CSV table of C-alpha atoms and ligand atoms in Angstrom, one decimal:
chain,number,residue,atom,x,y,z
A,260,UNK,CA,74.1,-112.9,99.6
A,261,UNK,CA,76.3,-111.6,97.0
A,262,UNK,CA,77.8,-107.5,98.6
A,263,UNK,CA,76.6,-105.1,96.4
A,264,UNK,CA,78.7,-101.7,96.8
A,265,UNK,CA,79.0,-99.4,94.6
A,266,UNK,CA,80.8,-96.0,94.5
A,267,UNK,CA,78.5,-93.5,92.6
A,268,UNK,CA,80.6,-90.6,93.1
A,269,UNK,CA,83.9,-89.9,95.1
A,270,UNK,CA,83.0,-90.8,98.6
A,271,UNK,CA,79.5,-91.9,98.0
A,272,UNK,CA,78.8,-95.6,98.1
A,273,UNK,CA,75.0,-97.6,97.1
A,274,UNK,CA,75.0,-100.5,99.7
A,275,UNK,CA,72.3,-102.8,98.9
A,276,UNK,CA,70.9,-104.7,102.3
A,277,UNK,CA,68.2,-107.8,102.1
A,278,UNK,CA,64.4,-107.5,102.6
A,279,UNK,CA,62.5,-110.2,103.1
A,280,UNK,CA,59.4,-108.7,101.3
A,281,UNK,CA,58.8,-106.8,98.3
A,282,UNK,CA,60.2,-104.3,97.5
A,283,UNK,CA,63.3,-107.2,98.6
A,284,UNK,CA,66.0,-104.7,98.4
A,285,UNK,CA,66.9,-101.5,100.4
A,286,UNK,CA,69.7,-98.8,99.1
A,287,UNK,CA,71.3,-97.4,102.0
A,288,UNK,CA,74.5,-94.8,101.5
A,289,UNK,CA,77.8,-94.3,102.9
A,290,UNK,CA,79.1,-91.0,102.6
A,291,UNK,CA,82.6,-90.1,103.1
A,292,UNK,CA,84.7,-86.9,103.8
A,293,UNK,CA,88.3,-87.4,105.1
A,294,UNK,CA,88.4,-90.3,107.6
A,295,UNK,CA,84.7,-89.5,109.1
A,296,UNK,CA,81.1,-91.4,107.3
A,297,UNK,CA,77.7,-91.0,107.7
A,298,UNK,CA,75.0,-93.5,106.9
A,299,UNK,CA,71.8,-92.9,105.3
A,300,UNK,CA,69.1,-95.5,106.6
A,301,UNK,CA,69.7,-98.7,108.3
A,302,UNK,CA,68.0,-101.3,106.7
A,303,UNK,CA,66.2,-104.3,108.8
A,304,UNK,CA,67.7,-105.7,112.2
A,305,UNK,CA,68.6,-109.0,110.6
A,306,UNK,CA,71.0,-111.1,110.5
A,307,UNK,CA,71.9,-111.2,106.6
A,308,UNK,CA,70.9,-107.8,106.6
A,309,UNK,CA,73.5,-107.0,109.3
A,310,UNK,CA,76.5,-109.6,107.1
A,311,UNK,CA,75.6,-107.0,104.0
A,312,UNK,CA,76.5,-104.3,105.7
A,313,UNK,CA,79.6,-105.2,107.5
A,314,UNK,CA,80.8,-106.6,103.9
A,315,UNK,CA,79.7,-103.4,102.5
A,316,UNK,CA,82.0,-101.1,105.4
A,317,UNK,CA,84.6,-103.4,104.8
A,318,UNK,CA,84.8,-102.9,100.7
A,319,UNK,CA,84.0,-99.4,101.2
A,320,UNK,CA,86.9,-98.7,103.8
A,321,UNK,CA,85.0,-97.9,106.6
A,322,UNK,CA,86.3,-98.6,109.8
A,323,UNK,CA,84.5,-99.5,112.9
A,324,UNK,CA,85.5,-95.9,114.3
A,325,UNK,CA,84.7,-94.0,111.2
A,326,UNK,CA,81.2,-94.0,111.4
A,327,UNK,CA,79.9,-90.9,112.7
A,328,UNK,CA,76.6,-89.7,112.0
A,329,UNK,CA,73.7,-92.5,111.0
A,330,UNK,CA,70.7,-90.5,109.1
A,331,UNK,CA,67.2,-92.1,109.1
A,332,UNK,CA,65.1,-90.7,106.3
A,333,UNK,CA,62.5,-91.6,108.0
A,334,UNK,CA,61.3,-94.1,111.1
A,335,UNK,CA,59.9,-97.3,108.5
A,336,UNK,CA,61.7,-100.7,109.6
A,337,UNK,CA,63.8,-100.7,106.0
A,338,UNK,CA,65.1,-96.9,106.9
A,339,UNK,CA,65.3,-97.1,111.1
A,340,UNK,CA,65.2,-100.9,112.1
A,341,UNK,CA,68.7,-101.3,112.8
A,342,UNK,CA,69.4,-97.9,114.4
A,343,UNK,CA,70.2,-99.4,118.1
A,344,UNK,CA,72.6,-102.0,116.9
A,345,UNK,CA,74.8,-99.4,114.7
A,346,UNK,CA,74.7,-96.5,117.2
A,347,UNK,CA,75.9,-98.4,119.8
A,348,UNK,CA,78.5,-100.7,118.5
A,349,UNK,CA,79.8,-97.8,116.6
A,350,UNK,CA,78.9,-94.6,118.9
A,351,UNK,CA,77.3,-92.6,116.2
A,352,UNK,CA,75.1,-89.9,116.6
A,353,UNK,CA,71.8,-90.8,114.9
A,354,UNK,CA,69.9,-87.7,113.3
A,355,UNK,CA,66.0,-88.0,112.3
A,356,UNK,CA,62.8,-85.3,112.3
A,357,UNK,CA,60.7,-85.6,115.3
A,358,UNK,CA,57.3,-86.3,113.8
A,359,UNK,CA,59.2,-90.2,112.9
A,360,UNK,CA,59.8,-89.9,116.3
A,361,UNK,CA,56.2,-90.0,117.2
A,362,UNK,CA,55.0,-92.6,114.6
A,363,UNK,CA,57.7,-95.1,115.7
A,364,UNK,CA,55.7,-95.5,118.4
A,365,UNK,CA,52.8,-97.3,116.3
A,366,UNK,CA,55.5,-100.4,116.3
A,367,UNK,CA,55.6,-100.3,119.7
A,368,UNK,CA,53.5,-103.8,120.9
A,369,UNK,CA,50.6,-102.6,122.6
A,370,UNK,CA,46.6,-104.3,122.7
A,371,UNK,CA,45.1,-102.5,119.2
A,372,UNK,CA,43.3,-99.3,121.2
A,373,UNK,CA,39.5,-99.1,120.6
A,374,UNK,CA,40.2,-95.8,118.6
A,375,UNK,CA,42.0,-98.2,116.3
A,376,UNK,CA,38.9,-100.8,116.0
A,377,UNK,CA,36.4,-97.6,115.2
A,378,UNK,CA,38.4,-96.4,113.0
A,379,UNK,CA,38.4,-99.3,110.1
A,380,UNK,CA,34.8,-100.0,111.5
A,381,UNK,CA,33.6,-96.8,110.4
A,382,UNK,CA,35.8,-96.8,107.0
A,383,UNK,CA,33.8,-100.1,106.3
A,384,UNK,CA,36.7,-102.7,106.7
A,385,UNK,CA,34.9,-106.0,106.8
A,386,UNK,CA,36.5,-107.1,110.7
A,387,UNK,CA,34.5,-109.9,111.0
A,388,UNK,CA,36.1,-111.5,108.5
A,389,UNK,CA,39.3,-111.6,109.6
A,390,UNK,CA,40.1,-114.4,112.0
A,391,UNK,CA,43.4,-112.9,113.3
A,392,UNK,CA,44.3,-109.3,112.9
A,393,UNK,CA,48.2,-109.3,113.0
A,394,UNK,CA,49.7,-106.1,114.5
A,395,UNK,CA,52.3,-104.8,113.1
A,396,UNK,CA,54.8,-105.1,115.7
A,397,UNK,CA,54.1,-108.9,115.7
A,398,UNK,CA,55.4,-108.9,112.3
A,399,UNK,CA,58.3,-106.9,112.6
A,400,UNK,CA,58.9,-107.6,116.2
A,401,UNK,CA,63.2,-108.3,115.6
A,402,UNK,CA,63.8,-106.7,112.7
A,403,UNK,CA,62.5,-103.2,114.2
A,404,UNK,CA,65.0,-102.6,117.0
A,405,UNK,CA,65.4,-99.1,117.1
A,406,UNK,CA,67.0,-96.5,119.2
A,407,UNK,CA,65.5,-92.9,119.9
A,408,UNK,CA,67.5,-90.0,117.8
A,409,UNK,CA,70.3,-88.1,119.8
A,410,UNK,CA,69.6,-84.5,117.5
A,411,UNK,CA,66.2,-84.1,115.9
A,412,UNK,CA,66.4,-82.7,112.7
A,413,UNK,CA,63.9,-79.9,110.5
A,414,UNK,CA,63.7,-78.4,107.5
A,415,UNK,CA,67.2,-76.3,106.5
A,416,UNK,CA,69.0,-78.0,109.5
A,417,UNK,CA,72.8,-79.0,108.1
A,418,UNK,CA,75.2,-81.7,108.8
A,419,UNK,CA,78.3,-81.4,108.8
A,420,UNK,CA,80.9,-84.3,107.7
A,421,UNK,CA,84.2,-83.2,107.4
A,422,UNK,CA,84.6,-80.8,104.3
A,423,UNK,CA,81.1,-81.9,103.5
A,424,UNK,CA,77.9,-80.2,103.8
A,425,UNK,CA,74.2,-82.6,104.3
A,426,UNK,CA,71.2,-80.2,104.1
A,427,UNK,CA,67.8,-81.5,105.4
A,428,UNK,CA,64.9,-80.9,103.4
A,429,UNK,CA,61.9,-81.8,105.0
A,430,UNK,CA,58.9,-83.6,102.6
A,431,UNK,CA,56.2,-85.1,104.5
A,432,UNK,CA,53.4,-86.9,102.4
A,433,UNK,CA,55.2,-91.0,102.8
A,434,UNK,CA,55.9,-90.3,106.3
A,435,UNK,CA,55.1,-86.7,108.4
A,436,UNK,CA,58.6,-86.3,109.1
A,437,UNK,CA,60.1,-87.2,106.1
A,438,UNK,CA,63.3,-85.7,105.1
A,439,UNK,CA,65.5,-85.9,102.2
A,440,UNK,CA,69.0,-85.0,102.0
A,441,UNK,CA,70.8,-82.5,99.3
A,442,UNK,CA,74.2,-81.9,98.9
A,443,UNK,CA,74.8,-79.3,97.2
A,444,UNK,CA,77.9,-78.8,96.0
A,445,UNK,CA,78.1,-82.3,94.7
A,446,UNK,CA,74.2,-81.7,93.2
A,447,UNK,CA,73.5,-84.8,95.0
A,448,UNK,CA,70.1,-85.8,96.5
A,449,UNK,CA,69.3,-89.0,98.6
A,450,UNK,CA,65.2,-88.9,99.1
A,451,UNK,CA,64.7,-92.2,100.7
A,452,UNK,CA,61.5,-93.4,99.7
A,453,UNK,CA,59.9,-89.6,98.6
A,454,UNK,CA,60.9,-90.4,95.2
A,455,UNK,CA,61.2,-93.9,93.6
A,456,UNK,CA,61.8,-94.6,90.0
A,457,UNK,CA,60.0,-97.2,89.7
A,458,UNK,CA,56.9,-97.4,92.5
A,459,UNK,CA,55.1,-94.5,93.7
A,460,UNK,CA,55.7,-94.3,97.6
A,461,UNK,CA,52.5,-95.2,99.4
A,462,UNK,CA,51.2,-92.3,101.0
A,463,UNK,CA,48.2,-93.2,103.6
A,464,UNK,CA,45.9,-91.9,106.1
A,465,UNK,CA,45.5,-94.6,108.9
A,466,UNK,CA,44.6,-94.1,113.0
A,467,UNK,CA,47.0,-90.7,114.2
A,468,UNK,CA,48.0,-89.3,111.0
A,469,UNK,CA,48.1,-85.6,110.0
A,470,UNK,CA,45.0,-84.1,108.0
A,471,UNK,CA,45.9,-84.5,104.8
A,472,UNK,CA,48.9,-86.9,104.3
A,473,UNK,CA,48.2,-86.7,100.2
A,474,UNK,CA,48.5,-82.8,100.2
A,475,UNK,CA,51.6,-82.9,101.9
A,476,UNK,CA,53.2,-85.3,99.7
A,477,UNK,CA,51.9,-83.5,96.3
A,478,UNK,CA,53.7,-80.1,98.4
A,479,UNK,CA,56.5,-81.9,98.5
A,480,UNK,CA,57.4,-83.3,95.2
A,481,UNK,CA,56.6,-79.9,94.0
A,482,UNK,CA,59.3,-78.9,96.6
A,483,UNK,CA,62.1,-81.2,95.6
A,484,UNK,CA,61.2,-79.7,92.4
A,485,UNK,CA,62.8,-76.2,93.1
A,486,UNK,CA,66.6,-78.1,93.8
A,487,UNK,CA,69.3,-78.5,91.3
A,488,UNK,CA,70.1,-82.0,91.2
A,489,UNK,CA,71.9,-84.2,88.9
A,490,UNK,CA,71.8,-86.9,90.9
A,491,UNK,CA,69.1,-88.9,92.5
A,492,UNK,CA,69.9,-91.8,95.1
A,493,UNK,CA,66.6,-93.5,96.0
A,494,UNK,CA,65.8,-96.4,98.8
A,495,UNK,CA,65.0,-98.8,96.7
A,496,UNK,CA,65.2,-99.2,92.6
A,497,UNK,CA,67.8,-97.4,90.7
A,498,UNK,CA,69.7,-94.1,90.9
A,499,UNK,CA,68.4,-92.2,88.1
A,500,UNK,CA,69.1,-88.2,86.8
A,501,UNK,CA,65.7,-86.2,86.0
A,502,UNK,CA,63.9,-85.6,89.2
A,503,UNK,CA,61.9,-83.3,88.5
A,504,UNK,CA,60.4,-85.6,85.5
A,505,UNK,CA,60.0,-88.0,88.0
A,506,UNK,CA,57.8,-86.0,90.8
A,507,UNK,CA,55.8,-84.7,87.9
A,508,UNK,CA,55.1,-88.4,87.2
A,509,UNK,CA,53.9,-88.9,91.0
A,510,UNK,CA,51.7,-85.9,90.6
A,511,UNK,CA,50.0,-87.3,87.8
A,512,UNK,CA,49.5,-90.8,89.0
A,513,UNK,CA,47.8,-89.2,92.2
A,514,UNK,CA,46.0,-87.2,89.5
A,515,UNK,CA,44.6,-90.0,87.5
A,516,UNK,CA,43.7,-91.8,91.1
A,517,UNK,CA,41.7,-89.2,92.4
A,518,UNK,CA,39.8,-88.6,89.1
A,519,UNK,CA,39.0,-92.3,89.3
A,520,UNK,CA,37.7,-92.1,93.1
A,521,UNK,CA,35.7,-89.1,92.1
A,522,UNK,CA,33.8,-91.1,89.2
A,523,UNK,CA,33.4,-94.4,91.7
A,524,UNK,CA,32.0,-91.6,94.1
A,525,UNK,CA,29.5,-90.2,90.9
A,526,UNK,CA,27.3,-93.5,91.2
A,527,UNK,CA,26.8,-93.2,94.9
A,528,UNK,CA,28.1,-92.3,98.5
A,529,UNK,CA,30.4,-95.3,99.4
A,530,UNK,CA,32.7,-96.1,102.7
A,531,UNK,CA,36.6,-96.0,101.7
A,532,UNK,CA,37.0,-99.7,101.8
A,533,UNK,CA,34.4,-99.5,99.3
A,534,UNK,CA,36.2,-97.3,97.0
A,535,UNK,CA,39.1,-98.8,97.8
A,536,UNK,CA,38.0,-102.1,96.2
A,537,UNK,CA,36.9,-100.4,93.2
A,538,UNK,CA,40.0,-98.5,92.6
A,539,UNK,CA,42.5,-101.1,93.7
A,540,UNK,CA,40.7,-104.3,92.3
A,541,UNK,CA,40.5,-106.4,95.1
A,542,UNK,CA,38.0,-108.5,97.5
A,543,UNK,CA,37.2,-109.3,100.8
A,544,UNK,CA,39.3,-112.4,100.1
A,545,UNK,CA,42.8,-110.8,98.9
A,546,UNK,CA,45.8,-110.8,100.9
A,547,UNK,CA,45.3,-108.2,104.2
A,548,UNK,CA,48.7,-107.1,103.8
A,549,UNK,CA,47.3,-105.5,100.2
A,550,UNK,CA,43.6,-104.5,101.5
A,551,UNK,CA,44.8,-102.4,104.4
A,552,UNK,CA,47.3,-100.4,102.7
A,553,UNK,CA,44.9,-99.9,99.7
A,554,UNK,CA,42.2,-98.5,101.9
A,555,UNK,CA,44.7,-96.3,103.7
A,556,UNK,CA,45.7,-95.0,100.3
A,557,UNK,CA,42.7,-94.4,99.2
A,558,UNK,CA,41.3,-92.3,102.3
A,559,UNK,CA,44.3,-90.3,102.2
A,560,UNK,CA,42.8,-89.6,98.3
A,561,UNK,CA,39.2,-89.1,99.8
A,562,UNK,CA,40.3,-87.1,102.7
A,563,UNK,CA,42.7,-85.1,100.0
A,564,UNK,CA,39.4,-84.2,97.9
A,565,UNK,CA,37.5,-83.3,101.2
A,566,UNK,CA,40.2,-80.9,102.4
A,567,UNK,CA,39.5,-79.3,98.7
A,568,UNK,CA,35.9,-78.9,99.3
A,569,UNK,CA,35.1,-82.1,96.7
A,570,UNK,CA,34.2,-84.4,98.6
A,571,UNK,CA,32.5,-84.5,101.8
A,572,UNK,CA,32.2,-87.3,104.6
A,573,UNK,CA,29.0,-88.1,106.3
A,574,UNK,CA,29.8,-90.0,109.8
A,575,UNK,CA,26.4,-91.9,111.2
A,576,UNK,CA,27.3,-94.1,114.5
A,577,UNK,CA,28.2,-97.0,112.1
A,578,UNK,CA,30.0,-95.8,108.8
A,579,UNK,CA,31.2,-92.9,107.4
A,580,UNK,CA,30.3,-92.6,103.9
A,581,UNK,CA,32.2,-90.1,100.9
A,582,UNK,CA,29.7,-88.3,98.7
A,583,UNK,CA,30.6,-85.8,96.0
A,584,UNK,CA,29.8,-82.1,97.1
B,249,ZN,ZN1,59.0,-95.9,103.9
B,250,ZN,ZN1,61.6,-98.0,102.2
């Protein structure tokens, strides 16, 4: 694959590493001060992925010594999946929020618990119809080789590098632990996958997450909002300038989506796979790998509207129905 590093400011190079799914590229960024780098994300634990990036450290100027500090964003295989092979071979200290932590564990191979069965019973995904159920860590089994963090990091924690100062700002809504990085002198902010030019993030409500995933993400574009930035540096697409146009955008698709789920909701009480289908346009025959992250994002919609007093959920011993209130 043809290196693609790029130098967006003094000291602060896009590295594009291979995906082998859509979205196919991940933006991962070297920063410098002095002789000592950080990394932002990891990319996959492959091994084109792996050729990219020691092309890209070479171009950059990055020796084998100079890497520091490795940031994940968050614990996703694009953003955390090579964390063991670059901390080691390079002795960096890896930083990432402990709630990633946690949820790193759902790629951990394990029998699917019951808990995990009930819950896209009762949310009306059709089981039966699916032959085999891949888990996730059976797909990403290699490519998610990951390493535990030596400092957990929160909201207002900051890096140093050299003469340089990383802040952590911590927006959960993608991911519970979630951060994005400012620099503030430079009016630089790398947000991972909080805030994507061209995608909205997808922002779900699955087996062991937090309330109300949806609320925390709408919080936190509203959040980013409040920082001066003239420069965005996302995981995948684009950099691009306005961000605060952007997570208005984000808001208003979410807007648009729940007004929709609340007028599928109007004709009757329906499970979220049901509303999911609706809103999403699929069948029982589409891909899986679309049908379980549609109904994921739209109960993190429905379970938005409940935690507003819209909505309400009715939960007999088979499904668990959304009505209007
Ligand atoms: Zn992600
Ligand atoms: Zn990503």
């Amino acid at each position: 694959m043809e290196t693609k590093v790029r130098e967006v400011l003094p000291g602060i190079f896009l590295v594009h590493l291979p995906l082998p799914m859509r979205p196919t590229i991940v933006n991962v960024y070297l920063l410098r001060s002095g002789d000592e780098w950080a990394l932002i994300d990891t990319g996959l634990n492959s091994p084109e992925s792996h050729a990219a990036f020691d092309e890209a450290l070479r171009e950059a100027g990055c020796g084998r010594d100079g890497l520091r500090k490795i940031i994940c964003t968050h614990h996703h295989p694009d953003h955390y999946g090579s964390s063991k092979a670059y901390a080691e071979r390079t002795g960096a200290t890896l930083y990432m929020h402990p709630a990633e932590v946690e949820r790193a564990q759902t790629f951990v191979p394990t029998e699917r618990p019951r808990e995990v069965i009930d819950f896209f019973l009762t949310h009306g995904i059709p089981l039966h119809r699916f032959v085999h159920l891949p888990r996730q860590s059976d797909f990403w089994a290699g490519l998610y080789v990951t390493k535990p963090p030596d400092v957990l990091i929160g909201d207002g924690d900051r890096i140093e590098l050299g003469e340089r100062t990383i802040e952590v700002v911590w927006t959960p809504g993608h991911a519970p632990g979630h951060c994005v990085l400012y620099l503030r002198r430079e009016r630089v902010m790398i947000v991972g996958d909080h805030l994507l030019p061209k995608i909205t993030p997808h922002v779900g409500y699955m087996p062991g997450s937090v309330p109300d995933p949806l609320g925390d993400f709408l919080d936190s574009q509203r959040k980013v909002q409040e920082f001066d930035v003239e420069l965005v540096l996302p995981a995948h697409g684009g950099i691009f300038a306005d961000h605060r146009h952007r997570a208005n955008q984000i808001i208003q698709h979410h807007q648009s989506r729940l007004q929709e789920m609340i007028d599928i909701l109007r004709r009757q009480p329906r499970t979220a796979y049901d509303v999911a289908r609706q809103a999403f346009g699929f069948d029982s025959d589409s891909p899986l790998t679309y049908q379980f992250p549609a109904t994921f994002e739209t109960l993190a919609h429905l379970e938005y509207l409940r935690h507003q007093g819209r909505v309400a959920s009715d939960v007999s011993e088979e499904k668990t129905l959304y009505r209007l209130c």
